[in-house]
Amino acid sequence: MAKRTGSSQRWIDEHEADAYVQAARREGYRSRAAFKLIEIQEKDRIIRPGMAVMDLGAAPGGWSQLAADWVGPGGLVVASDILPMDALPEVAFIQGDFTGEAALAGIRAALGDRRLDLVMSDMAPNISGNKAIDQPRAMLLAELALEFAREHLKPGGDLLVKVFQGEGIEAFRTEIKDLFEQLKTRKPRASRDRSRETYYLARGYRGA
């Protein structure tokens, strides 16, 4: 087994001591990220019964788990990730790159003739620590989520996407404002203080 570095051990210690990690275990949530979505839901009520919701970069399933509960029996939750994810009741999971033909075909089959009310993306790149590398990767993921939303959202639908403050963010904001009626910024309490992550909540898709 590879020896742990000092930095990786510090991350493990911090993770285990994290109040949201501990709370997620107590509440039966799959990840601490669940509390980010809970806070946004309480503030903005982005998920309602009967909605069709897409969760991009879903593994391990914390957001899909909540969304399935909130949309109820008449709703639909489709999740996708390049990583495997344990099955969740009432969630259709497609493993693969959602920009690739195979995964996209699976997503379209799961949606049937429904268009989406909400696209969610909590995707983030593997962080190298080099901002010149990490920021473009993060912006690419946000752009891919926006492009997916453009193709699959119904008029009036919403997009919730993780972004990282830095180069390219202003152009991305402008692009979103051209496509949606409203743009809100959310920084949930469960986001770690040192993290540059925020969430853009774009509401009221104007349609293709």
PDB file of C-alpha atoms in Angstrom:
ATOM      1  CA  MET A   1       0.000   0.000   0.000  1.00  0.00           C
ATOM      2  CA  ALA A   2       1.279   3.462  -0.875  1.00  0.00           C
ATOM      3  CA  LYS A   3       2.398   5.516   2.082  1.00  0.00           C
ATOM      4  CA  ARG A   4       0.173   8.472   2.851  1.00  0.00           C
ATOM      5  CA  THR A   5       1.727  11.896   2.522  1.00  0.00           C
ATOM      6  CA  GLY A   6       1.414  14.463   5.287  1.00  0.00           C
ATOM      7  CA  SER A   7      -1.027  16.536   3.242  1.00  0.00           C
ATOM      8  CA  SER A   8      -3.275  13.550   2.455  1.00  0.00           C
ATOM      9  CA  GLN A   9      -3.354  12.528   6.122  1.00  0.00           C
ATOM     10  CA  ARG A  10      -4.268  16.086   7.128  1.00  0.00           C
ATOM     11  CA  TRP A  11      -7.127  16.014   4.599  1.00  0.00           C
ATOM     12  CA  ILE A  12      -8.379  12.708   6.034  1.00  0.00           C
ATOM     13  CA  ASP A  13      -8.210  14.052   9.592  1.00  0.00           C
ATOM     14  CA  GLU A  14     -10.031  17.247   8.595  1.00  0.00           C
ATOM     15  CA  HIS A  15     -12.649  15.293   6.668  1.00  0.00           C
ATOM     16  CA  GLU A  16     -13.359  12.980   9.580  1.00  0.00           C
ATOM     17  CA  ALA A  17     -13.707  15.943  11.949  1.00  0.00           C
ATOM     18  CA  ASP A  18     -15.963  17.899   9.560  1.00  0.00           C
ATOM     19  CA  ALA A  19     -19.346  18.628  11.153  1.00  0.00           C
ATOM     20  CA  TYR A  20     -21.164  18.181   7.842  1.00  0.00           C
ATOM     21  CA  VAL A  21     -19.499  14.822   7.207  1.00  0.00           C
ATOM     22  CA  GLN A  22     -20.618  13.663  10.635  1.00  0.00           C
ATOM     23  CA  ALA A  23     -24.123  15.037  10.112  1.00  0.00           C
ATOM     24  CA  ALA A  24     -24.409  13.319   6.716  1.00  0.00           C
ATOM     25  CA  ARG A  25     -23.606   9.987   8.352  1.00  0.00           C
ATOM     26  CA  ARG A  26     -26.174  10.564  11.095  1.00  0.00           C
ATOM     27  CA  GLU A  27     -28.902  11.574   8.630  1.00  0.00           C
ATOM     28  CA  GLY A  28     -28.138   8.837   6.116  1.00  0.00           C
ATOM     29  CA  TYR A  29     -27.026  11.163   3.308  1.00  0.00           C
ATOM     30  CA  ARG A  30     -24.452   9.914   0.854  1.00  0.00           C
ATOM     31  CA  SER A  31     -22.242  13.001   1.052  1.00  0.00           C
ATOM     32  CA  ARG A  32     -21.771  16.264   2.913  1.00  0.00           C
ATOM     33  CA  ALA A  33     -22.735  18.005  -0.347  1.00  0.00           C
ATOM     34  CA  ALA A  34     -26.338  17.137   0.486  1.00  0.00           C
ATOM     35  CA  PHE A  35     -26.379  20.039   2.935  1.00  0.00           C
ATOM     36  CA  LYS A  36     -25.436  22.474   0.171  1.00  0.00           C
ATOM     37  CA  LEU A  37     -28.488  21.462  -1.827  1.00  0.00           C
ATOM     38  CA  ILE A  38     -30.704  21.469   1.267  1.00  0.00           C
ATOM     39  CA  GLU A  39     -29.752  25.079   2.000  1.00  0.00           C
ATOM     40  CA  ILE A  40     -30.361  26.160  -1.607  1.00  0.00           C
ATOM     41  CA  GLN A  41     -33.683  24.304  -1.624  1.00  0.00           C
ATOM     42  CA  GLU A  42     -34.786  26.006   1.586  1.00  0.00           C
ATOM     43  CA  LYS A  43     -33.922  29.417   0.165  1.00  0.00           C
ATOM     44  CA  ASP A  44     -35.019  29.040  -3.459  1.00  0.00           C
ATOM     45  CA  ARG A  45     -37.279  25.961  -3.654  1.00  0.00           C
ATOM     46  CA  ILE A  46     -35.754  24.814  -6.909  1.00  0.00           C
ATOM     47  CA  ILE A  47     -37.189  21.266  -6.715  1.00  0.00           C
ATOM     48  CA  ARG A  48     -40.926  20.661  -6.502  1.00  0.00           C
ATOM     49  CA  PRO A  49     -43.178  17.599  -6.769  1.00  0.00           C
ATOM     50  CA  GLY A  50     -43.562  16.213 -10.265  1.00  0.00           C
ATOM     51  CA  MET A  51     -40.455  17.838 -11.730  1.00  0.00           C
ATOM     52  CA  ALA A  52     -37.960  16.212 -14.099  1.00  0.00           C
ATOM     53  CA  VAL A  53     -34.419  16.738 -12.758  1.00  0.00           C
ATOM     54  CA  MET A  54     -30.972  15.929 -14.179  1.00  0.00           C
ATOM     55  CA  ASP A  55     -28.002  15.514 -11.831  1.00  0.00           C
ATOM     56  CA  LEU A  56     -24.674  15.795 -13.674  1.00  0.00           C
ATOM     57  CA  GLY A  57     -21.594  14.471 -11.893  1.00  0.00           C
ATOM     58  CA  ALA A  58     -23.922  12.754  -9.460  1.00  0.00           C
ATOM     59  CA  ALA A  59     -21.693  10.214  -7.647  1.00  0.00           C
ATOM     60  CA  PRO A  60     -21.887   9.276  -4.831  1.00  0.00           C
ATOM     61  CA  GLY A  61     -25.512  10.408  -5.102  1.00  0.00           C
ATOM     62  CA  GLY A  62     -26.124  12.928  -2.313  1.00  0.00           C
ATOM     63  CA  TRP A  63     -28.026  15.361  -4.524  1.00  0.00           C
ATOM     64  CA  SER A  64     -29.948  12.671  -6.429  1.00  0.00           C
ATOM     65  CA  GLN A  65     -30.992  11.114  -3.138  1.00  0.00           C
ATOM     66  CA  LEU A  66     -32.630  14.366  -2.037  1.00  0.00           C
ATOM     67  CA  ALA A  67     -34.070  15.210  -5.448  1.00  0.00           C
ATOM     68  CA  ALA A  68     -35.837  11.841  -5.729  1.00  0.00           C
ATOM     69  CA  ASP A  69     -37.517  12.430  -2.391  1.00  0.00           C
ATOM     70  CA  TRP A  70     -38.576  15.974  -3.270  1.00  0.00           C
ATOM     71  CA  VAL A  71     -39.987  15.296  -6.762  1.00  0.00           C
ATOM     72  CA  GLY A  72     -42.103  12.435  -5.432  1.00  0.00           C
ATOM     73  CA  PRO A  73     -43.879   9.664  -7.334  1.00  0.00           C
ATOM     74  CA  GLY A  74     -44.827  11.813 -10.329  1.00  0.00           C
ATOM     75  CA  GLY A  75     -41.334  13.183 -10.795  1.00  0.00           C
ATOM     76  CA  LEU A  76     -38.231  11.935 -12.561  1.00  0.00           C
ATOM     77  CA  VAL A  77     -34.584  12.070 -11.510  1.00  0.00           C
ATOM     78  CA  VAL A  78     -31.846  11.078 -13.949  1.00  0.00           C
ATOM     79  CA  ALA A  79     -28.234  10.987 -12.738  1.00  0.00           C
ATOM     80  CA  SER A  80     -24.982  10.620 -14.632  1.00  0.00           C
ATOM     81  CA  ASP A  81     -21.307  10.321 -13.744  1.00  0.00           C
ATOM     82  CA  ILE A  82     -18.152   8.806 -15.164  1.00  0.00           C
ATOM     83  CA  LEU A  83     -17.750   7.104 -11.771  1.00  0.00           C
ATOM     84  CA  PRO A  84     -19.952   4.225 -10.588  1.00  0.00           C
ATOM     85  CA  MET A  85     -22.777   5.001  -8.168  1.00  0.00           C
ATOM     86  CA  ASP A  86     -24.741   2.624  -5.967  1.00  0.00           C
ATOM     87  CA  ALA A  87     -28.372   2.385  -7.027  1.00  0.00           C
ATOM     88  CA  LEU A  88     -30.923   4.748  -5.515  1.00  0.00           C
ATOM     89  CA  PRO A  89     -34.687   4.124  -5.486  1.00  0.00           C
ATOM     90  CA  GLU A  90     -36.503   6.163  -8.128  1.00  0.00           C
ATOM     91  CA  VAL A  91     -33.253   7.410  -9.733  1.00  0.00           C
ATOM     92  CA  ALA A  92     -32.187   6.400 -13.241  1.00  0.00           C
ATOM     93  CA  PHE A  93     -28.382   6.309 -13.251  1.00  0.00           C
ATOM     94  CA  ILE A  94     -26.327   6.348 -16.443  1.00  0.00           C
ATOM     95  CA  GLN A  95     -22.600   5.798 -16.012  1.00  0.00           C
ATOM     96  CA  GLY A  96     -20.378   7.496 -18.541  1.00  0.00           C
ATOM     97  CA  ASP A  97     -19.383  10.852 -19.968  1.00  0.00           C
ATOM     98  CA  PHE A  98     -22.651  12.710 -20.508  1.00  0.00           C
ATOM     99  CA  THR A  99     -21.164  14.436 -23.564  1.00  0.00           C
ATOM    100  CA  GLY A 100     -20.466  11.060 -25.200  1.00  0.00           C
ATOM    101  CA  GLU A 101     -22.919   9.296 -27.484  1.00  0.00           C
ATOM    102  CA  ALA A 102     -23.434   6.199 -25.326  1.00  0.00           C
ATOM    103  CA  ALA A 103     -24.221   8.051 -22.093  1.00  0.00           C
ATOM    104  CA  LEU A 104     -26.262  10.681 -23.898  1.00  0.00           C
ATOM    105  CA  ALA A 105     -28.370   7.982 -25.511  1.00  0.00           C
ATOM    106  CA  GLY A 106     -28.986   6.479 -22.081  1.00  0.00           C
ATOM    107  CA  ILE A 107     -30.007   9.848 -20.673  1.00  0.00           C
ATOM    108  CA  ARG A 108     -32.400  10.487 -23.551  1.00  0.00           C
ATOM    109  CA  ALA A 109     -33.924   7.037 -23.126  1.00  0.00           C
ATOM    110  CA  ALA A 110     -34.458   7.686 -19.405  1.00  0.00           C
ATOM    111  CA  LEU A 111     -36.092  11.050 -20.132  1.00  0.00           C
ATOM    112  CA  GLY A 112     -38.363   9.692 -22.830  1.00  0.00           C
ATOM    113  CA  ASP A 113     -40.396  12.569 -24.210  1.00  0.00           C
ATOM    114  CA  ARG A 114     -39.936  14.733 -21.102  1.00  0.00           C
ATOM    115  CA  ARG A 115     -37.882  17.891 -21.086  1.00  0.00           C
ATOM    116  CA  LEU A 116     -36.121  18.911 -17.909  1.00  0.00           C
ATOM    117  CA  ASP A 117     -37.337  21.371 -15.309  1.00  0.00           C
ATOM    118  CA  LEU A 118     -33.911  21.535 -13.641  1.00  0.00           C
ATOM    119  CA  VAL A 119     -30.325  20.660 -14.496  1.00  0.00           C
ATOM    120  CA  MET A 120     -27.964  20.394 -11.504  1.00  0.00           C
ATOM    121  CA  SER A 121     -24.185  20.144 -11.707  1.00  0.00           C
ATOM    122  CA  ASP A 122     -21.895  19.759  -8.707  1.00  0.00           C
ATOM    123  CA  MET A 123     -19.020  18.734 -10.988  1.00  0.00           C
ATOM    124  CA  ALA A 124     -15.474  19.751 -10.156  1.00  0.00           C
ATOM    125  CA  PRO A 125     -12.128  18.761 -11.683  1.00  0.00           C
ATOM    126  CA  ASN A 126      -9.499  16.785  -9.851  1.00  0.00           C
ATOM    127  CA  ILE A 127      -7.611  19.601  -8.151  1.00  0.00           C
ATOM    128  CA  SER A 128      -3.894  19.740  -8.951  1.00  0.00           C
ATOM    129  CA  GLY A 129      -3.177  22.835  -6.863  1.00  0.00           C
ATOM    130  CA  ASN A 130      -2.077  24.735  -9.960  1.00  0.00           C
ATOM    131  CA  LYS A 131      -4.698  27.435 -10.565  1.00  0.00           C
ATOM    132  CA  ALA A 132      -3.585  27.901 -14.169  1.00  0.00           C
ATOM    133  CA  ILE A 133      -4.598  24.282 -14.795  1.00  0.00           C
ATOM    134  CA  ASP A 134      -7.508  23.888 -12.394  1.00  0.00           C
ATOM    135  CA  GLN A 135      -9.499  26.998 -13.350  1.00  0.00           C
ATOM    136  CA  PRO A 136      -9.797  26.205 -17.087  1.00  0.00           C
ATOM    137  CA  ARG A 137     -10.828  22.638 -16.213  1.00  0.00           C
ATOM    138  CA  ALA A 138     -13.497  23.921 -13.827  1.00  0.00           C
ATOM    139  CA  MET A 139     -14.807  26.395 -16.382  1.00  0.00           C
ATOM    140  CA  LEU A 140     -14.986  23.666 -19.030  1.00  0.00           C
ATOM    141  CA  LEU A 141     -17.201  21.544 -16.766  1.00  0.00           C
ATOM    142  CA  ALA A 142     -19.475  24.517 -16.109  1.00  0.00           C
ATOM    143  CA  GLU A 143     -19.692  25.230 -19.830  1.00  0.00           C
ATOM    144  CA  LEU A 144     -20.562  21.604 -20.567  1.00  0.00           C
ATOM    145  CA  ALA A 145     -23.340  21.720 -17.969  1.00  0.00           C
ATOM    146  CA  LEU A 146     -24.693  24.908 -19.524  1.00  0.00           C
ATOM    147  CA  GLU A 147     -24.616  23.377 -23.001  1.00  0.00           C
ATOM    148  CA  PHE A 148     -26.488  20.322 -21.734  1.00  0.00           C
ATOM    149  CA  ALA A 149     -29.086  22.613 -20.150  1.00  0.00           C
ATOM    150  CA  ARG A 150     -29.530  24.507 -23.408  1.00  0.00           C
ATOM    151  CA  GLU A 151     -30.365  21.283 -25.196  1.00  0.00           C
ATOM    152  CA  HIS A 152     -32.607  19.635 -22.601  1.00  0.00           C
ATOM    153  CA  LEU A 153     -34.308  22.282 -20.434  1.00  0.00           C
ATOM    154  CA  LYS A 154     -37.894  23.244 -21.067  1.00  0.00           C
ATOM    155  CA  PRO A 155     -38.626  26.982 -21.390  1.00  0.00           C
ATOM    156  CA  GLY A 156     -38.800  28.425 -17.889  1.00  0.00           C
ATOM    157  CA  GLY A 157     -36.489  25.729 -16.506  1.00  0.00           C
ATOM    158  CA  ASP A 158     -33.561  26.280 -14.145  1.00  0.00           C
ATOM    159  CA  LEU A 159     -29.840  25.482 -13.958  1.00  0.00           C
ATOM    160  CA  LEU A 160     -27.820  25.073 -10.754  1.00  0.00           C
ATOM    161  CA  VAL A 161     -24.095  24.828 -11.508  1.00  0.00           C
ATOM    162  CA  LYS A 162     -20.934  24.877  -9.437  1.00  0.00           C
ATOM    163  CA  VAL A 163     -18.353  27.448 -10.508  1.00  0.00           C
ATOM    164  CA  PHE A 164     -14.979  28.562  -9.215  1.00  0.00           C
ATOM    165  CA  GLN A 165     -14.122  32.233  -9.065  1.00  0.00           C
ATOM    166  CA  GLY A 166     -11.308  33.120 -11.432  1.00  0.00           C
ATOM    167  CA  GLU A 167     -10.475  33.573 -15.091  1.00  0.00           C
ATOM    168  CA  GLY A 168     -13.404  33.038 -17.436  1.00  0.00           C
ATOM    169  CA  ILE A 169     -16.127  33.531 -14.855  1.00  0.00           C
ATOM    170  CA  GLU A 170     -17.341  36.913 -16.136  1.00  0.00           C
ATOM    171  CA  ALA A 171     -17.783  35.634 -19.680  1.00  0.00           C
ATOM    172  CA  PHE A 172     -19.685  32.649 -18.284  1.00  0.00           C
ATOM    173  CA  ARG A 173     -21.974  34.957 -16.285  1.00  0.00           C
ATOM    174  CA  THR A 174     -22.711  36.960 -19.416  1.00  0.00           C
ATOM    175  CA  GLU A 175     -23.539  33.796 -21.339  1.00  0.00           C
ATOM    176  CA  ILE A 176     -25.964  32.652 -18.641  1.00  0.00           C
ATOM    177  CA  LYS A 177     -27.659  36.050 -18.470  1.00  0.00           C
ATOM    178  CA  ASP A 178     -28.322  35.874 -22.203  1.00  0.00           C
ATOM    179  CA  LEU A 179     -30.105  32.527 -21.777  1.00  0.00           C
ATOM    180  CA  PHE A 180     -31.988  32.934 -18.489  1.00  0.00           C
ATOM    181  CA  GLU A 181     -34.265  35.527 -16.927  1.00  0.00           C
ATOM    182  CA  GLN A 182     -32.451  35.594 -13.571  1.00  0.00           C
ATOM    183  CA  LEU A 183     -29.009  34.746 -12.216  1.00  0.00           C
ATOM    184  CA  LYS A 184     -28.394  34.321  -8.491  1.00  0.00           C
ATOM    185  CA  THR A 185     -25.182  33.439  -6.657  1.00  0.00           C
ATOM    186  CA  ARG A 186     -25.266  31.063  -3.714  1.00  0.00           C
ATOM    187  CA  LYS A 187     -22.481  30.135  -1.277  1.00  0.00           C
ATOM    188  CA  PRO A 188     -23.915  27.483   1.058  1.00  0.00           C
ATOM    189  CA  ARG A 189     -22.582  27.246   4.584  1.00  0.00           C
ATOM    190  CA  ALA A 190     -21.481  23.670   3.845  1.00  0.00           C
ATOM    191  CA  SER A 191     -18.961  24.969   1.286  1.00  0.00           C
ATOM    192  CA  ARG A 192     -15.583  24.946   2.968  1.00  0.00           C
ATOM    193  CA  ASP A 193     -14.294  28.412   3.823  1.00  0.00           C
ATOM    194  CA  ARG A 194     -11.078  28.022   1.857  1.00  0.00           C
ATOM    195  CA  SER A 195     -12.892  26.833  -1.254  1.00  0.00           C
ATOM    196  CA  ARG A 196     -13.381  29.209  -4.195  1.00  0.00           C
ATOM    197  CA  GLU A 197     -16.536  27.337  -5.172  1.00  0.00           C
ATOM    198  CA  THR A 198     -19.866  29.071  -5.482  1.00  0.00           C
ATOM    199  CA  TYR A 199     -23.084  28.079  -7.188  1.00  0.00           C
ATOM    200  CA  TYR A 200     -24.870  29.929  -9.948  1.00  0.00           C
ATOM    201  CA  LEU A 201     -28.629  29.492  -9.938  1.00  0.00           C
ATOM    202  CA  ALA A 202     -29.996  30.501 -13.329  1.00  0.00           C
ATOM    203  CA  ARG A 203     -33.792  30.707 -13.431  1.00  0.00           C
ATOM    204  CA  GLY A 204     -36.250  31.018 -16.246  1.00  0.00           C
ATOM    205  CA  TYR A 205     -34.638  29.497 -19.322  1.00  0.00           C
ATOM    206  CA  ARG A 206     -35.660  31.550 -22.323  1.00  0.00           C
ATOM    207  CA  GLY A 207     -35.611  28.567 -24.672  1.00  0.00           C
ATOM    208  CA  ALA A 208     -33.581  27.743 -27.726  1.00  0.00           C
TER     209      ALA A 208
END
